[in-house]
C-alpha cells in the first residue's frame, strides 16, 4: 500500500471522528471519563508492528478482531499488550482486585470495548469515503502478536495501523489498531482517499 | 409465534426450540418476532409484544447504553456486543421460577445483529436481531472460582502452627495499613510481642510443648485485637505482631498490657524462667505517617521498644519516645 503523507493525514482525521464517538460511548459505560486519542495513522510493515508490540519480555497480546466486508474486505484488529488489557478491563469493570488473567467474562468485556471502538472508527471512515460495509461480531484472541497478525503471510507488507491511547482513571493504556487488507481493497481504499482529498480541495476552492 | 406464512414446517419448530432469547425488530424498531424462550423469561405474552415499539415493551431500556448501541447498529449496520460484565442485566428477563425480582434477573450476554446492507435493501429496511444468552451459571461459576482463589490466597498467608497470619501476611497488611494511615492521616499502632526465655522453655519441655505455648500466646494476642482491621501475625520465631489501624498510643499500650497480664495470669509453668511461669514482653510504637517518617521507622521503634522491655526485666510493656531516638 502506498499513501502520501497528505492522504495519511486525511485518514487520521476520519479515524479521529470515530475515536471521539467511541470515547463518548466508553465513558458512559465506565461511568467516568475515558479519553481516547490516536497520534497518527501509519503505514508500517507487519514486522515493525510486531516489534513495537512485543517490547519487553512479554510477547503476548490480547486482541479483538472484527471482519468487515463489502466494497472492501478487511480484518480490523485492536491489540493490547496482555498486561495492559488486564488493566483496561479491571478499570472498566471497576474491579478492585488486580486481574491475573482474562477470564471468560472479562474477555467478553474486552470484546465489547473493542467492538465499540472498531465499529465507530470503521463507520466514520466508511461514511466519509462512501464505502458500503457490513461487519461481523468481535472475537477475542489471546496469543503472541505475530500469530494474531497472521505474520506468516506478507511480513513486509505495510499495514494500515494506528496507536490508540486510552486515558482512564489517570492511567494510560496503549492499544494498537491494525487493518489487514487484501490487494483489491488496498487499491480501492487508496483511490477513495485520493478522491476524498480532491473533493475537499474542490470544495475549498 | 409470528413466523411468516409459508415458512418451512421445521422453521417454526427450530425457532421455538432455540435455548436463547431471540427478538427481531424492523427498521422502525417495532417488534416483529419474539421467541418463547425470551417471552417466558420476560413474563410477557406474544400479544404484549408483537407489532409494538420495542421501547414501549421494554421502557426501562430507554436512555440506556443498550438503546445507544441498538440505534448505532441500525445506523451503521455493524453488529454490537453487550457484555454481562460491563452491563449486568440489560433486559428485564427473570429466572423462570419465583417472582420477577431484581435478584432473579438473568445475567445476560447480548448481541445486536443488523441485517446486511444488500439483504436490507431487498427486504425494504434494515431488520435487527437481538440475541440474548443466559450466562447466569457462568457468572456464578466465575464468582465461585474467584472466591476459591481468594481462599487459597488467604491460606498462603496463614501460619500453619498458630493459625494466625504469617510473615508474608504481615508484610502485605503492614504496607496496606501504612498507606491507609498516610492517606487518612490517622496513627497506626504496632505491638511486637516476644515470649520470654522461649529457648529455655523449648529446652526444658521439648518442641511440642513449645508449639503449644506459642499457640496459647497467639490466641491471647488475637483475642485482644478484635476490630475488623486489626491484624495479628507471627512475625518471627517466637515473635507475634499486632497491627492496630486508627489507634493512638494509649490504645495500643492498653491492648499490649492486657496481653502481657493475660499471659502471666494463665500461670503456664516455666522452670527456665526466673518468674516461674510463661510471660511475654511487648514493644509498642504508634505513629502518624508524615514526611521523614517511613514505614520502616515504625517497625524499628517497636523493635527497639521490645528490646527495652527485655532489658528492663521482661514481663512488661515498653514504648520509646521517638524524639529521643535518632531517626533513621
Tab-separated table of N, CA and C in Angstrom, chain B residues 161-238:
chain	number	residue	atom	x	y	z
B	161	UNK	N	1.324	-23.232	62.202
B	161	UNK	CA	1.425	-23.621	63.605
B	161	UNK	C	0.379	-22.913	64.466
B	162	UNK	N	0.288	-21.604	64.316
B	162	UNK	CA	-0.528	-20.822	65.248
B	162	UNK	C	-1.884	-20.421	64.683
B	163	UNK	N	-2.068	-20.626	63.349
B	163	UNK	CA	-3.340	-20.274	62.725
B	163	UNK	C	-3.576	-18.766	62.635
B	164	UNK	N	-2.586	-17.974	62.981
B	164	UNK	CA	-2.715	-16.535	62.730
B	164	UNK	C	-1.956	-16.230	61.444
B	165	UNK	N	-1.970	-14.967	61.002
B	165	UNK	CA	-1.280	-14.603	59.768
B	165	UNK	C	0.205	-14.900	59.856
B	166	UNK	N	0.832	-15.148	58.699
B	166	UNK	CA	2.273	-15.373	58.708
B	166	UNK	C	3.016	-14.082	58.357
B	167	UNK	N	4.305	-14.193	58.215
B	167	UNK	CA	5.115	-13.009	57.947
B	167	UNK	C	4.732	-12.360	56.618
B	168	UNK	N	4.413	-13.203	55.617
B	168	UNK	CA	4.018	-12.663	54.313
B	168	UNK	C	2.771	-11.796	54.464
B	169	UNK	N	1.844	-12.315	55.289
B	169	UNK	CA	0.604	-11.588	55.518
B	169	UNK	C	0.893	-10.268	56.237
B	170	UNK	N	1.786	-10.340	57.211
B	170	UNK	CA	2.124	-9.126	57.939
B	170	UNK	C	2.684	-8.064	56.988
B	171	UNK	N	3.613	-8.482	56.141
B	171	UNK	CA	4.226	-7.516	55.227
B	171	UNK	C	3.180	-6.861	54.326
B	172	UNK	N	2.253	-7.698	53.819
B	172	UNK	CA	1.213	-7.161	52.925
B	172	UNK	C	0.285	-6.207	53.673
B	173	UNK	N	-0.143	-6.640	54.864
B	173	UNK	CA	-1.079	-5.824	55.647
B	173	UNK	C	-0.412	-4.546	56.144
B	174	UNK	N	0.856	-4.681	56.515
B	174	UNK	CA	1.564	-3.509	57.024
B	174	UNK	C	1.676	-2.454	55.934
B	175	UNK	N	1.985	-2.896	54.722
B	175	UNK	CA	2.102	-1.949	53.610
B	175	UNK	C	0.759	-1.273	53.353
B	176	UNK	N	-0.302	-2.089	53.370
B	176	UNK	CA	-1.627	-1.550	53.099
B	176	UNK	C	-2.047	-0.546	54.167
B	177	UNK	N	-1.871	-0.931	55.437
B	177	UNK	CA	-2.336	-0.060	56.516
B	177	UNK	C	-1.475	1.201	56.632
B	178	UNK	N	-0.205	1.080	56.291
B	178	UNK	CA	0.643	2.281	56.317
B	178	UNK	C	0.151	3.269	55.257
B	179	UNK	N	-0.177	2.738	54.074
B	179	UNK	CA	-0.707	3.612	53.007
B	179	UNK	C	-2.024	4.241	53.439
B	180	UNK	N	-2.892	3.428	54.050
B	180	UNK	CA	-4.170	3.956	54.536
B	180	UNK	C	-3.944	5.070	55.538
B	181	UNK	N	-3.010	4.834	56.473
B	181	UNK	CA	-2.737	5.813	57.513
B	181	UNK	C	-2.197	7.101	56.903
B	182	UNK	N	-1.396	6.923	55.856
B	182	UNK	CA	-0.828	8.085	55.170
B	182	UNK	C	-1.946	8.910	54.544
B	183	UNK	N	-2.885	8.219	53.903
B	183	UNK	CA	-3.997	8.916	53.246
B	183	UNK	C	-4.921	9.567	54.265
B	184	UNK	N	-5.271	8.815	55.304
B	184	UNK	CA	-6.270	9.330	56.253
B	184	UNK	C	-5.630	10.157	57.363
B	185	UNK	N	-4.300	10.172	57.392
B	185	UNK	CA	-3.568	10.889	58.448
B	185	UNK	C	-4.025	10.453	59.845
B	186	UNK	N	-4.219	9.150	59.990
B	186	UNK	CA	-4.509	8.557	61.295
B	186	UNK	C	-3.242	7.859	61.756
B	187	UNK	N	-3.133	7.659	63.063
B	187	UNK	CA	-1.929	6.980	63.523
B	187	UNK	C	-2.128	5.472	63.453
B	188	UNK	N	-1.009	4.797	63.241
B	188	UNK	CA	-1.013	3.341	63.117
B	188	UNK	C	-0.218	2.779	64.293
B	189	UNK	N	-0.819	1.846	65.010
B	189	UNK	CA	-0.141	1.251	66.163
B	189	UNK	C	0.452	-0.104	65.812
B	190	UNK	N	1.614	-0.390	66.373
B	190	UNK	CA	2.246	-1.694	66.159
B	190	UNK	C	2.786	-2.192	67.491
B	191	UNK	N	2.427	-3.413	67.848
B	191	UNK	CA	2.957	-4.023	69.063
B	191	UNK	C	3.671	-5.307	68.664
B	192	UNK	N	4.915	-5.449	69.120
B	192	UNK	CA	5.644	-6.703	68.906
B	192	UNK	C	5.752	-7.430	70.243
B	193	UNK	N	5.262	-8.667	70.278
B	193	UNK	CA	5.337	-9.486	71.486
B	193	UNK	C	6.417	-10.543	71.300
B	194	UNK	N	7.097	-10.882	72.382
B	194	UNK	CA	8.106	-11.933	72.315
B	194	UNK	C	8.008	-12.755	73.593
B	195	UNK	N	7.955	-14.072	73.429
B	195	UNK	CA	7.850	-14.946	74.607
B	195	UNK	C	9.185	-14.927	75.355
B	196	UNK	N	9.130	-14.666	76.636
B	196	UNK	CA	10.361	-14.555	77.426
B	196	UNK	C	11.003	-15.922	77.646
B	197	UNK	N	12.314	-15.961	77.517
B	197	UNK	CA	13.095	-17.184	77.744
B	197	UNK	C	12.509	-18.370	76.979
B	198	UNK	N	12.141	-18.132	75.721
B	198	UNK	CA	11.468	-19.205	74.964
B	198	UNK	C	12.412	-20.357	74.639
B	199	UNK	N	13.675	-20.051	74.400
B	199	UNK	CA	14.634	-21.108	74.083
B	199	UNK	C	14.750	-22.075	75.275
B	200	UNK	N	14.796	-21.465	76.463
B	200	UNK	CA	14.878	-22.289	77.673
B	200	UNK	C	13.620	-23.148	77.819
B	201	UNK	N	12.476	-22.580	77.448
B	201	UNK	CA	11.217	-23.336	77.530
B	201	UNK	C	11.282	-24.567	76.629
B	202	UNK	N	11.733	-24.343	75.387
B	202	UNK	CA	11.880	-25.457	74.444
B	202	UNK	C	12.859	-26.496	74.975
B	203	UNK	N	13.973	-26.021	75.532
B	203	UNK	CA	14.993	-26.940	76.034
B	203	UNK	C	14.445	-27.762	77.190
B	204	UNK	N	13.645	-27.127	78.048
B	204	UNK	CA	13.120	-27.800	79.236
B	204	UNK	C	11.981	-28.756	78.905
B	205	UNK	N	11.040	-28.269	78.095
B	205	UNK	CA	9.791	-29.028	77.891
B	205	UNK	C	9.677	-29.708	76.533
B	206	UNK	N	10.609	-29.424	75.639
B	206	UNK	CA	10.542	-30.018	74.304
B	206	UNK	C	9.780	-29.124	73.338
B	207	UNK	N	9.980	-29.402	72.017
B	207	UNK	CA	9.411	-28.513	70.998
B	207	UNK	C	7.894	-28.589	70.914
B	208	UNK	N	7.343	-29.780	71.231
B	208	UNK	CA	5.892	-29.897	71.128
B	208	UNK	C	5.198	-28.968	72.126
B	209	UNK	N	5.708	-28.963	73.342
B	209	UNK	CA	5.148	-28.055	74.352
B	209	UNK	C	5.441	-26.609	73.966
B	210	UNK	N	6.595	-26.393	73.349
B	210	UNK	CA	6.941	-25.058	72.860
B	210	UNK	C	5.914	-24.560	71.863
B	211	UNK	N	5.510	-25.480	70.949
B	211	UNK	CA	4.493	-25.118	69.950
B	211	UNK	C	3.175	-24.749	70.636
B	212	UNK	N	2.817	-25.555	71.642
B	212	UNK	CA	1.558	-25.285	72.357
B	212	UNK	C	1.607	-23.921	73.036
B	213	UNK	N	2.767	-23.619	73.592
B	213	UNK	CA	2.948	-22.337	74.263
B	213	UNK	C	2.738	-21.183	73.260
B	214	UNK	N	3.314	-21.342	72.067
B	214	UNK	CA	3.155	-20.297	71.041
B	214	UNK	C	1.698	-20.139	70.633
B	215	UNK	N	1.016	-21.290	70.496
B	215	UNK	CA	-0.399	-21.252	70.115
B	215	UNK	C	-1.210	-20.505	71.165
B	216	UNK	N	-0.873	-20.770	72.439
B	216	UNK	CA	-1.592	-20.109	73.531
B	216	UNK	C	-1.404	-18.595	73.467
B	217	UNK	N	-0.160	-18.176	73.308
B	217	UNK	CA	0.130	-16.743	73.254
B	217	UNK	C	-0.553	-16.103	72.028
B	218	UNK	N	-0.472	-16.809	70.898
B	218	UNK	CA	-1.098	-16.271	69.680
B	218	UNK	C	-2.591	-16.064	69.909
B	219	UNK	N	-3.226	-17.055	70.573
B	219	UNK	CA	-4.660	-16.956	70.841
B	219	UNK	C	-4.982	-15.768	71.729
B	220	UNK	N	-4.134	-15.521	72.702
B	220	UNK	CA	-4.371	-14.402	73.618
B	220	UNK	C	-4.221	-13.065	72.880
B	221	UNK	N	-3.175	-12.965	72.059
B	221	UNK	CA	-2.982	-11.715	71.305
B	221	UNK	C	-4.188	-11.485	70.393
B	222	UNK	N	-4.607	-12.566	69.746
B	222	UNK	CA	-5.718	-12.442	68.804
B	222	UNK	C	-6.994	-12.001	69.515
B	223	UNK	N	-7.194	-12.510	70.727
B	223	UNK	CA	-8.430	-12.181	71.454
B	223	UNK	C	-8.475	-10.707	71.837
B	224	UNK	N	-7.322	-10.039	71.831
B	224	UNK	CA	-7.309	-8.624	72.181
B	224	UNK	C	-7.421	-7.705	70.960
B	225	UNK	N	-7.225	-8.279	69.761
B	225	UNK	CA	-7.282	-7.465	68.541
B	225	UNK	C	-8.572	-7.808	67.822
B	226	UNK	N	-9.637	-7.174	68.225
B	226	UNK	CA	-10.961	-7.627	67.785
B	226	UNK	C	-11.623	-6.759	66.723
B	227	UNK	N	-11.071	-5.600	66.434
B	227	UNK	CA	-11.717	-4.783	65.401
B	227	UNK	C	-11.427	-5.394	64.029
B	228	UNK	N	-12.312	-5.172	63.063
B	228	UNK	CA	-12.174	-5.871	61.782
B	228	UNK	C	-10.814	-5.659	61.107
B	229	UNK	N	-10.233	-4.491	61.244
B	229	UNK	CA	-8.981	-4.258	60.528
B	229	UNK	C	-7.737	-4.550	61.360
B	230	UNK	N	-7.923	-4.924	62.628
B	230	UNK	CA	-6.758	-5.309	63.424
B	230	UNK	C	-6.132	-6.566	62.829
B	231	UNK	N	-4.819	-6.628	62.849
B	231	UNK	CA	-4.130	-7.763	62.234
B	231	UNK	C	-3.159	-8.371	63.245
B	232	UNK	N	-3.208	-9.713	63.371
B	232	UNK	CA	-2.258	-10.400	64.245
B	232	UNK	C	-1.490	-11.418	63.409
B	233	UNK	N	-0.176	-11.362	63.463
B	233	UNK	CA	0.646	-12.255	62.644
B	233	UNK	C	1.825	-12.780	63.440
B	234	UNK	N	2.280	-13.957	63.022
B	234	UNK	CA	3.537	-14.460	63.578
B	234	UNK	C	4.653	-13.754	62.818
B	235	UNK	N	5.413	-12.964	63.548
B	235	UNK	CA	6.378	-12.082	62.908
B	235	UNK	C	7.722	-12.767	62.753
B	236	UNK	N	8.099	-13.524	63.761
B	236	UNK	CA	9.361	-14.278	63.705
B	236	UNK	C	9.176	-15.541	64.510
B	237	UNK	N	10.228	-16.216	64.905
B	237	UNK	CA	10.166	-17.466	65.655
B	237	UNK	C	9.152	-17.427	66.790
B	238	UNK	N	9.449	-16.661	67.858
B	238	UNK	CA	8.503	-16.578	68.966
B	238	UNK	C	7.983	-15.147	69.105
